[in-house]
PDB file of C-alpha atoms in Angstrom:
ATOM      1  CA  MET Q 182     -12.199  18.684 -21.350  1.00 42.00           C
ATOM      2  CA  SER Q 183     -14.739  16.064 -20.414  1.00 57.00           C
ATOM      3  CA  ALA Q 184     -15.058  12.989 -22.636  1.00 59.00           C
ATOM      4  CA  PHE Q 185     -18.805  13.244 -22.942  1.00 72.00           C
ATOM      5  CA  GLU Q 186     -21.895  14.911 -21.529  1.00 76.00           C
ATOM      6  CA  HIS Q 187     -22.556  14.291 -17.819  1.00 85.00           C
ATOM      7  CA  GLY Q 188     -24.618  15.554 -14.959  1.00 87.00           C
ATOM      8  CA  PHE Q 189     -22.007  15.904 -12.385  1.00 92.00           C
ATOM      9  CA  PRO Q 190     -21.355  19.361 -10.718  1.00 93.00           C
ATOM     10  CA  PHE Q 191     -17.734  19.002 -11.329  1.00 95.00           C
ATOM     11  CA  ASP Q 192     -15.537  17.885 -14.260  1.00 95.00           C
ATOM     12  CA  PRO Q 193     -14.695  14.184 -13.892  1.00 96.00           C
ATOM     13  CA  ALA Q 194     -11.690  14.721 -16.251  1.00 96.00           C
ATOM     14  CA  TYR Q 195     -10.410  17.452 -13.828  1.00 96.00           C
ATOM     15  CA  GLY Q 196      -9.222  19.486 -16.822  1.00 95.00           C
ATOM     16  CA  ARG Q 197      -6.195  17.105 -17.257  1.00 96.00           C
ATOM     17  CA  THR Q 198      -4.793  15.992 -20.562  1.00 97.00           C
ATOM     18  CA  LEU Q 199      -3.169  12.480 -20.870  1.00 98.00           C
ATOM     19  CA  ASP Q 200       0.252  14.205 -20.882  1.00 98.00           C
ATOM     20  CA  GLN Q 201      -0.600  16.055 -17.689  1.00 98.00           C
ATOM     21  CA  LEU Q 202      -2.001  12.849 -16.092  1.00 98.00           C
ATOM     22  CA  LEU Q 203       1.311  10.991 -17.041  1.00 98.00           C
ATOM     23  CA  ALA Q 204       3.223  13.746 -15.155  1.00 98.00           C
ATOM     24  CA  THR Q 205       1.366  13.322 -11.885  1.00 98.00           C
ATOM     25  CA  PRO Q 206       3.973  12.275  -9.258  1.00 96.00           C
ATOM     26  CA  ALA Q 207       3.558  10.159  -6.155  1.00 97.00           C
ATOM     27  CA  PRO Q 208       3.841  11.754  -2.773  1.00 97.00           C
ATOM     28  CA  ALA Q 209       7.061  11.095  -0.717  1.00 97.00           C
ATOM     29  CA  PRO Q 210       6.576   8.363   1.898  1.00 98.00           C
ATOM     30  CA  PRO Q 211       6.060   9.298   5.557  1.00 98.00           C
ATOM     31  CA  ASP Q 212       8.557   8.277   8.136  1.00 98.00           C
ATOM     32  CA  GLY Q 213       8.554   4.501   8.840  1.00 98.00           C
ATOM     33  CA  PHE Q 214       6.328   3.692   5.788  1.00 98.00           C
ATOM     34  CA  ASP Q 215       8.197   0.521   4.781  1.00 98.00           C
ATOM     35  CA  THR Q 216       8.709  -0.614   8.385  1.00 98.00           C
ATOM     36  CA  PHE Q 217       4.918  -0.106   9.085  1.00 98.00           C
ATOM     37  CA  TRP Q 218       3.821  -2.275   6.076  1.00 98.00           C
ATOM     38  CA  GLN Q 219       6.563  -4.921   6.619  1.00 98.00           C
ATOM     39  CA  ALA Q 220       5.285  -5.510  10.205  1.00 98.00           C
ATOM     40  CA  ARG Q 221       1.699  -5.648   9.001  1.00 98.00           C
ATOM     41  CA  HIS Q 222       2.702  -8.140   6.468  1.00 98.00           C
ATOM     42  CA  GLU Q 223       4.618 -10.373   8.837  1.00 98.00           C
ATOM     43  CA  ALA Q 224       1.703 -10.417  11.196  1.00 98.00           C
ATOM     44  CA  ALA Q 225      -0.670 -11.443   8.482  1.00 98.00           C
ATOM     45  CA  ARG Q 226       1.567 -14.277   7.294  1.00 98.00           C
ATOM     46  CA  ARG Q 227       1.600 -15.701  10.848  1.00 98.00           C
ATOM     47  CA  VAL Q 228      -2.215 -16.133  10.850  1.00 98.00           C
ATOM     48  CA  GLU Q 229      -3.594 -19.629  10.719  1.00 98.00           C
ATOM     49  CA  THR Q 230      -6.211 -18.980   8.119  1.00 98.00           C
ATOM     50  CA  ALA Q 231      -7.970 -22.376   8.507  1.00 98.00           C
ATOM     51  CA  PRO Q 232      -9.864 -22.138   5.209  1.00 98.00           C
ATOM     52  CA  ALA Q 233     -13.137 -24.064   4.747  1.00 98.00           C
ATOM     53  CA  VAL Q 234     -14.859 -24.719   1.538  1.00 98.00           C
ATOM     54  CA  GLY Q 235     -18.586 -24.991   1.272  1.00 96.00           C
ATOM     55  CA  PRO Q 236     -20.685 -26.971  -1.290  1.00 95.00           C
ATOM     56  CA  GLN Q 237     -20.287 -26.203  -4.966  1.00 96.00           C
ATOM     57  CA  GLU Q 238     -22.635 -23.288  -5.791  1.00 93.00           C
ATOM     58  CA  GLU Q 239     -22.432 -23.386  -9.563  1.00 91.00           C
ATOM     59  CA  GLU Q 240     -20.374 -24.377 -12.615  1.00 93.00           C
ATOM     60  CA  ARG Q 241     -19.940 -21.991 -15.659  1.00 90.00           C
ATOM     61  CA  ASP Q 242     -17.363 -20.991 -18.157  1.00 88.00           C
ATOM     62  CA  GLY Q 243     -15.099 -23.923 -17.393  1.00 91.00           C
ATOM     63  CA  PHE Q 244     -14.926 -23.336 -13.623  1.00 93.00           C
ATOM     64  CA  ARG Q 245     -16.495 -24.759 -10.446  1.00 95.00           C
ATOM     65  CA  ILE Q 246     -17.484 -22.165  -7.907  1.00 94.00           C
ATOM     66  CA  PHE Q 247     -17.551 -22.815  -4.144  1.00 96.00           C
ATOM     67  CA  GLY Q 248     -18.200 -20.640  -1.075  1.00 95.00           C
ATOM     68  CA  VAL Q 249     -15.145 -20.286   1.091  1.00 97.00           C
ATOM     69  CA  SER Q 250     -14.305 -18.836   4.502  1.00 98.00           C
ATOM     70  CA  PHE Q 251     -10.978 -18.119   6.154  1.00 98.00           C
ATOM     71  CA  THR Q 252      -9.490 -16.324   9.229  1.00 98.00           C
ATOM     72  CA  SER Q 253      -7.729 -12.989   8.855  1.00 98.00           C
ATOM     73  CA  VAL Q 254      -5.955 -10.773  11.265  1.00 98.00           C
ATOM     74  CA  GLY Q 255      -7.708  -9.996  14.488  1.00 97.00           C
ATOM     75  CA  GLY Q 256      -9.308 -13.427  14.365  1.00 97.00           C
ATOM     76  CA  LEU Q 257     -12.077 -12.273  11.973  1.00 97.00           C
ATOM     77  CA  ARG Q 258     -13.653 -15.001   9.824  1.00 98.00           C
ATOM     78  CA  LEU Q 259     -14.263 -13.708   6.272  1.00 97.00           C
ATOM     79  CA  GLY Q 260     -15.988 -15.121   3.325  1.00 96.00           C
ATOM     80  CA  GLY Q 261     -15.823 -15.189  -0.407  1.00 95.00           C
ATOM     81  CA  TRP Q 262     -15.602 -17.582  -3.272  1.00 95.00           C
ATOM     82  CA  LEU Q 263     -13.064 -20.308  -4.440  1.00 96.00           C
ATOM     83  CA  VAL Q 264     -12.917 -20.947  -8.137  1.00 95.00           C
ATOM     84  CA  LEU Q 265     -11.375 -24.113  -9.477  1.00 96.00           C
ATOM     85  CA  PRO Q 266     -11.036 -25.494 -12.920  1.00 95.00           C
ATOM     86  CA  ALA Q 267     -13.907 -27.759 -13.953  1.00 94.00           C
ATOM     87  CA  ASP Q 268     -11.478 -30.333 -15.392  1.00 93.00           C
ATOM     88  CA  GLY Q 269      -7.892 -31.002 -14.442  1.00 90.00           C
ATOM     89  CA  PRO Q 270      -5.555 -29.393 -11.978  1.00 91.00           C
ATOM     90  CA  ALA Q 271      -4.974 -25.653 -11.651  1.00 93.00           C
ATOM     91  CA  GLU Q 272      -2.034 -24.302 -13.617  1.00 91.00           C
ATOM     92  CA  ARG Q 273      -2.071 -20.802 -12.154  1.00 93.00           C
ATOM     93  CA  GLY Q 274      -3.476 -18.959  -9.080  1.00 95.00           C
ATOM     94  CA  PHE Q 275      -5.083 -15.663  -8.535  1.00 96.00           C
ATOM     95  CA  VAL Q 276      -6.304 -13.375  -5.750  1.00 97.00           C
ATOM     96  CA  ILE Q 277      -8.861 -11.089  -7.015  1.00 96.00           C
ATOM     97  CA  GLY Q 278      -9.990  -7.865  -5.158  1.00 95.00           C
ATOM     98  CA  HIS Q 279     -13.337  -6.233  -5.414  1.00 93.00           C
ATOM     99  CA  GLY Q 280     -14.708  -2.687  -5.709  1.00 92.00           C
ATOM    100  CA  TYR Q 281     -16.109  -0.639  -2.945  1.00 92.00           C
ATOM    101  CA  GLY Q 282     -19.546  -2.008  -3.580  1.00 79.00           C
ATOM    102  CA  GLY Q 283     -18.332  -5.315  -2.155  1.00 74.00           C
ATOM    103  CA  ARG Q 284     -19.244  -8.646  -3.529  1.00 72.00           C
ATOM    104  CA  GLN Q 285     -22.966  -9.493  -3.497  1.00 67.00           C
ATOM    105  CA  GLU Q 286     -24.497 -12.973  -3.420  1.00 57.00           C
ATOM    106  CA  THR Q 287     -24.513 -13.234  -7.224  1.00 54.00           C
ATOM    107  CA  GLY Q 288     -21.079 -14.579  -6.913  1.00 62.00           C
ATOM    108  CA  PRO Q 289     -17.804 -13.964  -8.719  1.00 70.00           C
ATOM    109  CA  ALA Q 290     -17.463 -12.831 -12.268  1.00 71.00           C
ATOM    110  CA  VAL Q 291     -15.928 -15.383 -14.539  1.00 68.00           C
ATOM    111  CA  PRO Q 292     -14.021 -16.083 -16.691  1.00 67.00           C
ATOM    112  CA  LEU Q 293     -10.882 -15.628 -14.661  1.00 78.00           C
ATOM    113  CA  PRO Q 294      -7.863 -13.844 -16.188  1.00 81.00           C
ATOM    114  CA  LEU Q 295      -6.772 -17.159 -17.535  1.00 85.00           C
ATOM    115  CA  PRO Q 296      -8.328 -20.597 -18.043  1.00 85.00           C
ATOM    116  CA  ARG Q 297      -7.286 -23.568 -16.014  1.00 89.00           C
ATOM    117  CA  SER Q 298      -6.648 -21.311 -13.011  1.00 93.00           C
ATOM    118  CA  ALA Q 299      -7.555 -21.405  -9.324  1.00 95.00           C
ATOM    119  CA  ALA Q 300      -8.629 -18.155  -7.624  1.00 96.00           C
ATOM    120  CA  ILE Q 301      -9.856 -16.857  -4.321  1.00 96.00           C
ATOM    121  CA  LEU Q 302     -12.219 -13.879  -4.395  1.00 95.00           C
ATOM    122  CA  PRO Q 303     -12.402 -12.753  -0.844  1.00 96.00           C
ATOM    123  CA  CYS Q 304     -14.848 -10.131   0.657  1.00 95.00           C
ATOM    124  CA  VAL Q 305     -12.726  -7.969   2.819  1.00 97.00           C
ATOM    125  CA  ARG Q 306     -13.984  -7.146   6.248  1.00 97.00           C
ATOM    126  CA  GLY Q 307     -17.276  -5.358   6.401  1.00 95.00           C
ATOM    127  CA  MET Q 308     -17.896  -5.756   2.713  1.00 92.00           C
ATOM    128  CA  GLY Q 309     -20.744  -7.810   1.162  1.00 86.00           C
ATOM    129  CA  ALA Q 310     -22.925 -10.303   3.041  1.00 86.00           C
ATOM    130  CA  ARG Q 311     -20.194 -12.881   3.426  1.00 92.00           C
ATOM    131  CA  SER Q 312     -17.868 -10.617   5.386  1.00 94.00           C
ATOM    132  CA  ARG Q 313     -20.302  -8.244   7.083  1.00 92.00           C
ATOM    133  CA  ARG Q 314     -19.113  -7.940  10.719  1.00 92.00           C
ATOM    134  CA  PRO Q 315     -20.564  -5.995  13.734  1.00 92.00           C
ATOM    135  CA  GLY Q 316     -18.935  -2.684  14.228  1.00 94.00           C
ATOM    136  CA  ILE Q 317     -17.528  -2.361  10.793  1.00 96.00           C
ATOM    137  CA  PRO Q 318     -19.711  -0.221   8.404  1.00 95.00           C
ATOM    138  CA  GLY Q 319     -20.821  -1.992   5.219  1.00 93.00           C
ATOM    139  CA  ASP Q 320     -21.257   1.100   3.030  1.00 94.00           C
ATOM    140  CA  ALA Q 321     -18.277   2.701   1.314  1.00 95.00           C
ATOM    141  CA  ASP Q 322     -18.693   6.211   2.743  1.00 97.00           C
ATOM    142  CA  ARG Q 323     -18.543   5.041   6.329  1.00 97.00           C
ATOM    143  CA  HIS Q 324     -16.259   2.023   5.778  1.00 97.00           C
ATOM    144  CA  VAL Q 325     -13.517   4.403   4.370  1.00 98.00           C
ATOM    145  CA  LEU Q 326     -13.528   6.337   7.616  1.00 98.00           C
ATOM    146  CA  HIS Q 327     -13.619   3.435  10.012  1.00 98.00           C
ATOM    147  CA  GLY Q 328     -10.638   3.717  12.406  1.00 98.00           C
ATOM    148  CA  ILE Q 329      -9.109   6.628  10.380  1.00 98.00           C
ATOM    149  CA  ALA Q 330      -7.842   8.430  13.557  1.00 98.00           C
ATOM    150  CA  SER Q 331      -4.817   6.136  13.680  1.00 98.00           C
ATOM    151  CA  ARG Q 332      -2.713   4.229  11.246  1.00 98.00           C
ATOM    152  CA  ASP Q 333      -2.919   1.307  13.559  1.00 98.00           C
ATOM    153  CA  THR Q 334      -6.663   1.156  13.603  1.00 98.00           C
ATOM    154  CA  TYR Q 335      -7.593   2.327  10.128  1.00 98.00           C
ATOM    155  CA  VAL Q 336      -9.655  -0.347   8.424  1.00 98.00           C
ATOM    156  CA  ILE Q 337      -7.808   0.000   5.051  1.00 98.00           C
ATOM    157  CA  GLY Q 338      -4.630  -1.598   6.637  1.00 98.00           C
ATOM    158  CA  ASP Q 339      -6.771  -4.589   7.770  1.00 98.00           C
ATOM    159  CA  CYS Q 340      -8.420  -4.870   4.357  1.00 98.00           C
ATOM    160  CA  VAL Q 341      -4.812  -5.183   2.908  1.00 98.00           C
ATOM    161  CA  ALA Q 342      -4.126  -7.884   5.455  1.00 98.00           C
ATOM    162  CA  ASP Q 343      -7.304  -9.682   4.313  1.00 98.00           C
ATOM    163  CA  LEU Q 344      -5.830 -10.088   0.854  1.00 98.00           C
ATOM    164  CA  TRP Q 345      -2.644 -11.462   2.225  1.00 98.00           C
ATOM    165  CA  CYS Q 346      -4.649 -14.001   4.346  1.00 98.00           C
ATOM    166  CA  ALA Q 347      -6.751 -14.823   1.384  1.00 98.00           C
ATOM    167  CA  ALA Q 348      -3.556 -15.741  -0.568  1.00 98.00           C
ATOM    168  CA  SER Q 349      -2.460 -17.956   2.330  1.00 98.00           C
ATOM    169  CA  ALA Q 350      -5.882 -19.668   2.361  1.00 98.00           C
ATOM    170  CA  LEU Q 351      -5.703 -20.305  -1.513  1.00 98.00           C
ATOM    171  CA  LEU Q 352      -2.302 -21.845  -1.235  1.00 96.00           C
ATOM    172  CA  GLU Q 353      -3.446 -24.126   1.583  1.00 97.00           C
ATOM    173  CA  LEU Q 354      -6.499 -25.175  -0.395  1.00 97.00           C
ATOM    174  CA  VAL Q 355      -4.608 -25.619  -3.759  1.00 96.00           C
ATOM    175  CA  PRO Q 356      -1.210 -26.661  -2.686  1.00 93.00           C
ATOM    176  CA  GLU Q 357      -0.303 -27.662  -6.307  1.00 90.00           C
ATOM    177  CA  LEU Q 358       0.195 -23.912  -6.835  1.00 91.00           C
ATOM    178  CA  MET Q 359       3.392 -24.150  -4.830  1.00 85.00           C
ATOM    179  CA  THR Q 360       6.394 -24.794  -6.890  1.00 78.00           C
ATOM    180  CA  PRO Q 361      10.120 -25.424  -5.808  1.00 71.00           C
ATOM    181  CA  GLY Q 362      10.669 -21.720  -6.306  1.00 72.00           C
ATOM    182  CA  GLY Q 363       7.666 -20.715  -4.229  1.00 71.00           C
ATOM    183  CA  ALA Q 364       4.244 -19.586  -5.076  1.00 73.00           C
ATOM    184  CA  ARG Q 365       3.607 -17.505  -8.209  1.00 84.00           C
ATOM    185  CA  LEU Q 366       0.352 -15.797  -7.907  1.00 95.00           C
ATOM    186  CA  GLY Q 367      -1.339 -13.119  -9.905  1.00 96.00           C
ATOM    187  CA  TYR Q 368      -3.347 -10.298  -8.462  1.00 97.00           C
ATOM    188  CA  ALA Q 369      -6.237  -8.472 -10.077  1.00 97.00           C
ATOM    189  CA  GLY Q 370      -8.288  -5.673  -8.527  1.00 96.00           C
ATOM    190  CA  GLU Q 371     -10.538  -2.884  -9.588  1.00 95.00           C
ATOM    191  CA  SER Q 372     -11.153   0.542  -7.908  1.00 96.00           C
ATOM    192  CA  PHE Q 373     -11.139  -0.312  -4.179  1.00 97.00           C
ATOM    193  CA  GLY Q 374      -9.510  -3.609  -5.044  1.00 96.00           C
ATOM    194  CA  GLY Q 375      -6.966  -1.795  -7.215  1.00 97.00           C
ATOM    195  CA  GLY Q 376      -5.886   0.519  -4.387  1.00 98.00           C
ATOM    196  CA  LEU Q 377      -5.698  -2.344  -1.933  1.00 98.00           C
ATOM    197  CA  GLY Q 378      -3.551  -4.250  -4.397  1.00 98.00           C
ATOM    198  CA  ALA Q 379      -1.095  -1.471  -4.866  1.00 98.00           C
ATOM    199  CA  LEU Q 380      -0.709  -1.412  -0.921  1.00 98.00           C
ATOM    200  CA  ALA Q 381      -0.447  -5.222  -0.758  1.00 98.00           C
ATOM    201  CA  LEU Q 382       2.012  -6.157  -3.561  1.00 98.00           C
ATOM    202  CA  PRO Q 383       5.210  -4.450  -2.476  1.00 98.00           C
ATOM    203  CA  TRP Q 384       5.592  -6.647   0.574  1.00 98.00           C
ATOM    204  CA  ASP Q 385       4.497 -10.216  -0.517  1.00 97.00           C
ATOM    205  CA  ASP Q 386       6.819 -12.272  -2.740  1.00 95.00           C
ATOM    206  CA  ARG Q 387       4.122 -14.815  -3.446  1.00 95.00           C
ATOM    207  CA  PHE Q 388       2.800 -12.499  -6.170  1.00 96.00           C
ATOM    208  CA  ALA Q 389       4.450 -12.526  -9.574  1.00 95.00           C
ATOM    209  CA  CYS Q 390       2.435  -9.847 -11.295  1.00 97.00           C
ATOM    210  CA  GLY Q 391      -0.659  -7.739 -10.964  1.00 98.00           C
ATOM    211  CA  LEU Q 392      -3.378  -5.825 -12.850  1.00 98.00           C
ATOM    212  CA  LEU Q 393      -4.937  -2.787 -11.156  1.00 98.00           C
ATOM    213  CA  THR Q 394      -7.853  -1.166 -12.894  1.00 97.00           C
ATOM    214  CA  VAL Q 395      -8.940   2.385 -12.023  1.00 98.00           C
ATOM    215  CA  PRO Q 396      -7.158   2.030  -8.654  1.00 98.00           C
ATOM    216  CA  THR Q 397      -8.136   4.294  -5.791  1.00 98.00           C
ATOM    217  CA  PHE Q 398      -6.122   5.752  -2.857  1.00 98.00           C
ATOM    218  CA  GLY Q 399      -3.539   7.318  -5.168  1.00 98.00           C
ATOM    219  CA  HIS Q 400      -1.963  10.588  -4.035  1.00 98.00           C
ATOM    220  CA  HIS Q 401      -4.057  11.508  -1.031  1.00 98.00           C
ATOM    221  CA  PRO Q 402      -2.831  15.175  -0.783  1.00 98.00           C
ATOM    222  CA  LEU Q 403      -4.050  15.790  -4.389  1.00 98.00           C
ATOM    223  CA  ARG Q 404      -7.258  13.687  -3.818  1.00 97.00           C
ATOM    224  CA  LEU Q 405      -8.232  16.030  -0.999  1.00 98.00           C
ATOM    225  CA  THR Q 406      -8.379  18.851  -3.343  1.00 98.00           C
ATOM    226  CA  LEU Q 407     -10.563  17.148  -5.881  1.00 98.00           C
ATOM    227  CA  PRO Q 408     -14.392  16.710  -5.501  1.00 97.00           C
ATOM    228  CA  CYS Q 409     -15.640  13.282  -6.418  1.00 97.00           C
ATOM    229  CA  ALA Q 410     -18.839  11.092  -6.232  1.00 96.00           C
ATOM    230  CA  GLY Q 411     -16.951   8.196  -4.550  1.00 95.00           C
ATOM    231  CA  SER Q 412     -15.736   7.395  -1.084  1.00 96.00           C
ATOM    232  CA  GLY Q 413     -13.023  10.010  -1.410  1.00 97.00           C
ATOM    233  CA  GLU Q 414     -15.655  12.637  -0.862  1.00 98.00           C
ATOM    234  CA  ALA Q 415     -16.335  11.222   2.570  1.00 98.00           C
ATOM    235  CA  VAL Q 416     -12.571  11.483   3.326  1.00 98.00           C
ATOM    236  CA  ARG Q 417     -12.515  15.084   2.095  1.00 98.00           C
ATOM    237  CA  ALA Q 418     -15.378  15.942   4.471  1.00 98.00           C
ATOM    238  CA  ARG Q 419     -13.705  14.280   7.338  1.00 98.00           C
ATOM    239  CA  HIS Q 420     -10.433  16.135   6.551  1.00 98.00           C
ATOM    240  CA  ARG Q 421     -12.244  19.447   6.676  1.00 97.00           C
ATOM    241  CA  ASP Q 422     -13.245  18.867  10.215  1.00 97.00           C
ATOM    242  CA  HIS Q 423     -10.260  16.834  11.244  1.00 98.00           C
ATOM    243  CA  PRO Q 424      -7.074  17.859   9.283  1.00 98.00           C
ATOM    244  CA  GLU Q 425      -5.057  15.652  11.584  1.00 98.00           C
ATOM    245  CA  ILE Q 426      -6.072  12.629   9.447  1.00 98.00           C
ATOM    246  CA  MET Q 427      -3.219  13.776   7.159  1.00 98.00           C
ATOM    247  CA  ASP Q 428      -0.949  12.121   9.787  1.00 98.00           C
ATOM    248  CA  VAL Q 429      -2.607   8.844   8.880  1.00 98.00           C
ATOM    249  CA  LEU Q 430      -3.517   8.967   5.121  1.00 98.00           C
ATOM    250  CA  PRO Q 431       0.104   8.988   3.724  1.00 98.00           C
ATOM    251  CA  TYR Q 432       0.573   5.516   5.153  1.00 98.00           C
ATOM    252  CA  PHE Q 433      -2.238   4.386   2.943  1.00 98.00           C
ATOM    253  CA  ASP Q 434      -1.271   6.033  -0.263  1.00 98.00           C
ATOM    254  CA  ALA Q 435      -1.485   3.662  -3.301  1.00 98.00           C
ATOM    255  CA  ALA Q 436       0.917   5.704  -5.341  1.00 98.00           C
ATOM    256  CA  THR Q 437       3.541   5.819  -2.585  1.00 98.00           C
ATOM    257  CA  ALA Q 438       3.215   2.094  -2.200  1.00 98.00           C
ATOM    258  CA  ALA Q 439       3.389   1.458  -5.930  1.00 98.00           C
ATOM    259  CA  GLY Q 440       6.927   2.973  -5.923  1.00 98.00           C
ATOM    260  CA  ARG Q 441       7.963  -0.094  -3.911  1.00 98.00           C
ATOM    261  CA  ILE Q 442       6.499  -2.640  -6.367  1.00 98.00           C
ATOM    262  CA  ARG Q 443       9.161  -4.461  -8.290  1.00 97.00           C
ATOM    263  CA  ILE Q 444       6.986  -7.215 -10.034  1.00 97.00           C
ATOM    264  CA  PRO Q 445       5.523  -6.613 -13.558  1.00 97.00           C
ATOM    265  CA  MET Q 446       2.341  -4.612 -13.396  1.00 98.00           C
ATOM    266  CA  MET Q 447      -0.415  -3.469 -15.799  1.00 98.00           C
ATOM    267  CA  ILE Q 448      -2.392  -0.319 -14.753  1.00 98.00           C
ATOM    268  CA  ALA Q 449      -5.654   0.522 -16.402  1.00 98.00           C
ATOM    269  CA  PRO Q 450      -6.530   4.100 -15.373  1.00 98.00           C
ATOM    270  CA  ALA Q 451      -9.332   6.140 -16.873  1.00 97.00           C
ATOM    271  CA  LEU Q 452      -9.255   9.584 -18.311  1.00 97.00           C
ATOM    272  CA  PHE Q 453     -12.745  10.341 -17.021  1.00 96.00           C
ATOM    273  CA  ASP Q 454     -13.939   9.179 -13.632  1.00 97.00           C
ATOM    274  CA  PRO Q 455     -16.295  10.830 -11.217  1.00 96.00           C
ATOM    275  CA  SER Q 456     -15.709   8.315  -8.370  1.00 97.00           C
ATOM    276  CA  VAL Q 457     -11.948   7.952  -8.400  1.00 98.00           C
ATOM    277  CA  PRO Q 458     -10.208  11.032  -9.810  1.00 98.00           C
ATOM    278  CA  PRO Q 459      -7.923  10.147 -12.681  1.00 98.00           C
ATOM    279  CA  PRO Q 460      -4.845  12.032 -11.400  1.00 98.00           C
ATOM    280  CA  GLY Q 461      -4.684   9.646  -8.457  1.00 98.00           C
ATOM    281  CA  GLN Q 462      -5.079   6.677 -10.727  1.00 98.00           C
ATOM    282  CA  PHE Q 463      -2.288   7.750 -13.024  1.00 98.00           C
ATOM    283  CA  ALA Q 464      -0.038   8.561  -9.938  1.00 98.00           C
ATOM    284  CA  VAL Q 465      -0.086   4.823  -9.188  1.00 98.00           C
ATOM    285  CA  TYR Q 466       1.187   3.983 -12.732  1.00 98.00           C
ATOM    286  CA  ASN Q 467       3.729   6.776 -12.700  1.00 98.00           C
ATOM    287  CA  ALA Q 468       5.215   5.675  -9.481  1.00 98.00           C
ATOM    288  CA  LEU Q 469       6.133   2.159 -10.708  1.00 98.00           C
ATOM    289  CA  THR Q 470       9.737   1.557 -11.261  1.00 96.00           C
ATOM    290  CA  GLY Q 471       9.635  -2.090 -12.332  1.00 95.00           C
ATOM    291  CA  PRO Q 472       8.204  -3.536 -15.552  1.00 97.00           C
ATOM    292  CA  ARG Q 473       4.960  -1.816 -16.300  1.00 98.00           C
ATOM    293  CA  GLU Q 474       2.209  -1.568 -18.896  1.00 98.00           C
ATOM    294  CA  LEU Q 475      -0.396   1.162 -19.382  1.00 98.00           C
ATOM    295  CA  HIS Q 476      -3.893   0.458 -20.669  1.00 98.00           C
ATOM    296  CA  VAL Q 477      -5.756   3.689 -20.775  1.00 98.00           C
ATOM    297  CA  LEU Q 478      -9.561   3.648 -20.498  1.00 97.00           C
ATOM    298  CA  THR Q 479     -11.953   6.317 -21.673  1.00 96.00           C
ATOM    299  CA  ALA Q 480     -13.974   6.371 -18.535  1.00 95.00           C
ATOM    300  CA  GLY Q 481     -14.353   4.541 -15.258  1.00 94.00           C
ATOM    301  CA  HIS Q 482     -17.345   4.105 -12.865  1.00 92.00           C
ATOM    302  CA  VAL Q 483     -19.821   5.368 -15.445  1.00 91.00           C
ATOM    303  CA  GLU Q 484     -21.647   3.963 -18.504  1.00 86.00           C
ATOM    304  CA  GLN Q 485     -20.491   5.437 -21.745  1.00 84.00           C
ATOM    305  CA  PRO Q 486     -20.698   4.645 -25.496  1.00 84.00           C
ATOM    306  CA  GLY Q 487     -18.276   1.862 -26.357  1.00 85.00           C
ATOM    307  CA  ALA Q 488     -17.979   0.597 -22.809  1.00 87.00           C
ATOM    308  CA  ALA Q 489     -18.676  -2.887 -23.700  1.00 90.00           C
ATOM    309  CA  ALA Q 490     -15.942  -2.968 -26.387  1.00 93.00           C
ATOM    310  CA  GLU Q 491     -13.547  -1.221 -24.021  1.00 94.00           C
ATOM    311  CA  ALA Q 492     -14.150  -3.818 -21.288  1.00 91.00           C
ATOM    312  CA  LYS Q 493     -13.589  -6.677 -23.828  1.00 93.00           C
ATOM    313  CA  GLY Q 494     -10.303  -5.082 -24.826  1.00 95.00           C
ATOM    314  CA  LEU Q 495      -9.226  -4.748 -21.192  1.00 95.00           C
ATOM    315  CA  LEU Q 496     -10.067  -8.414 -20.615  1.00 93.00           C
ATOM    316  CA  ALA Q 497      -8.018  -9.430 -23.662  1.00 94.00           C
ATOM    317  CA  ALA Q 498      -5.085  -7.261 -22.584  1.00 96.00           C
ATOM    318  CA  GLY Q 499      -5.182  -8.702 -19.075  1.00 95.00           C
ATOM    319  CA  GLN Q 500      -5.205 -12.231 -20.290  1.00 94.00           C
ATOM    320  CA  ARG Q 501      -2.284 -11.633 -22.562  1.00 95.00           C
ATOM    321  CA  PHE Q 502      -0.383  -9.822 -19.774  1.00 96.00           C
ATOM    322  CA  PHE Q 503      -0.977 -12.714 -17.175  1.00 96.00           C
ATOM    323  CA  ALA Q 504      -0.241 -15.481 -19.813  1.00 94.00           C
ATOM    324  CA  GLU Q 505       3.133 -13.913 -20.557  1.00 93.00           C
ATOM    325  CA  ARG Q 506       4.100 -13.599 -16.850  1.00 92.00           C
ATOM    326  CA  LEU Q 507       2.569 -16.577 -15.184  1.00 90.00           C
ATOM    327  CA  ALA Q 508       4.079 -19.662 -16.599  1.00 77.00           C
ATOM    328  CA  PRO Q 509       1.884 -22.809 -16.152  1.00 76.00           C
ATOM    329  CA  ARG Q 510       2.703 -24.877 -13.142  1.00 63.00           C
ATOM    330  CA  PRO Q 511       4.932 -27.811 -14.413  1.00 61.00           C
TER     331      PRO Q 511
END
């Protein structure tokens, strides 16, 4: 039953109870899943990201905010923001992914998950003015289909690599985040950024923990049966005309990838979400085999009564989660 009145021609709760959502499994991996992603990660780690920091753009909430650019796979120069503490050195580092609307010129949302932190907030290829590139669609419905005919050309794989390269750029710019035991970064991503995070985190040991909010790309076989108002509807339409894309989509399944994550994770899925069907979100959480926390939201991608209080509660939960798992740099 839907959580509240809505105008969608389908049920954004998809008739599932919480118990049913918690029983949604992840699909089995396709042949060569691990090898495919390990090779992508190794290639991204070889990239000389050559980060460049622009002038300070603003200062607020205890942070200084700068424009930043860096090189990712394929030689693409991407943009975003670098956030540094206003006073003193950074004690922790974060890579923060964005939703499928991209990041606009309004800059990053602060505060960060923890004070006295450094963070890079990249715009992945094609998304937002700072990473708009010829030949890569900038709107979600076309972006999600770009290169989908092959696992080697699908843009989602390159967007995951953009996150790995962003981490490399952050560590080059803020070398004090490196410790004798290596880097210990946190990852936070919502919706599109949540799905990319699930795909990125199994392979990169520089990340110590992650928070994924209403993550997309979970359980593609199920998603193809569920109408939605998000980018998944464009994938459903493409699949109707080109069913062969199911040879590609399993390599980009966030729930399948989540089964390979071993670091502590917090997942914040929604019970009601017209843009990212909740069964796929919960499949990401259900697949985790390492330390995990569940923070259930009433709704995602819509305004609803109590949304401000729920967002405040999620922020507090995320801050506690990261504080417990990311020890300050000595």
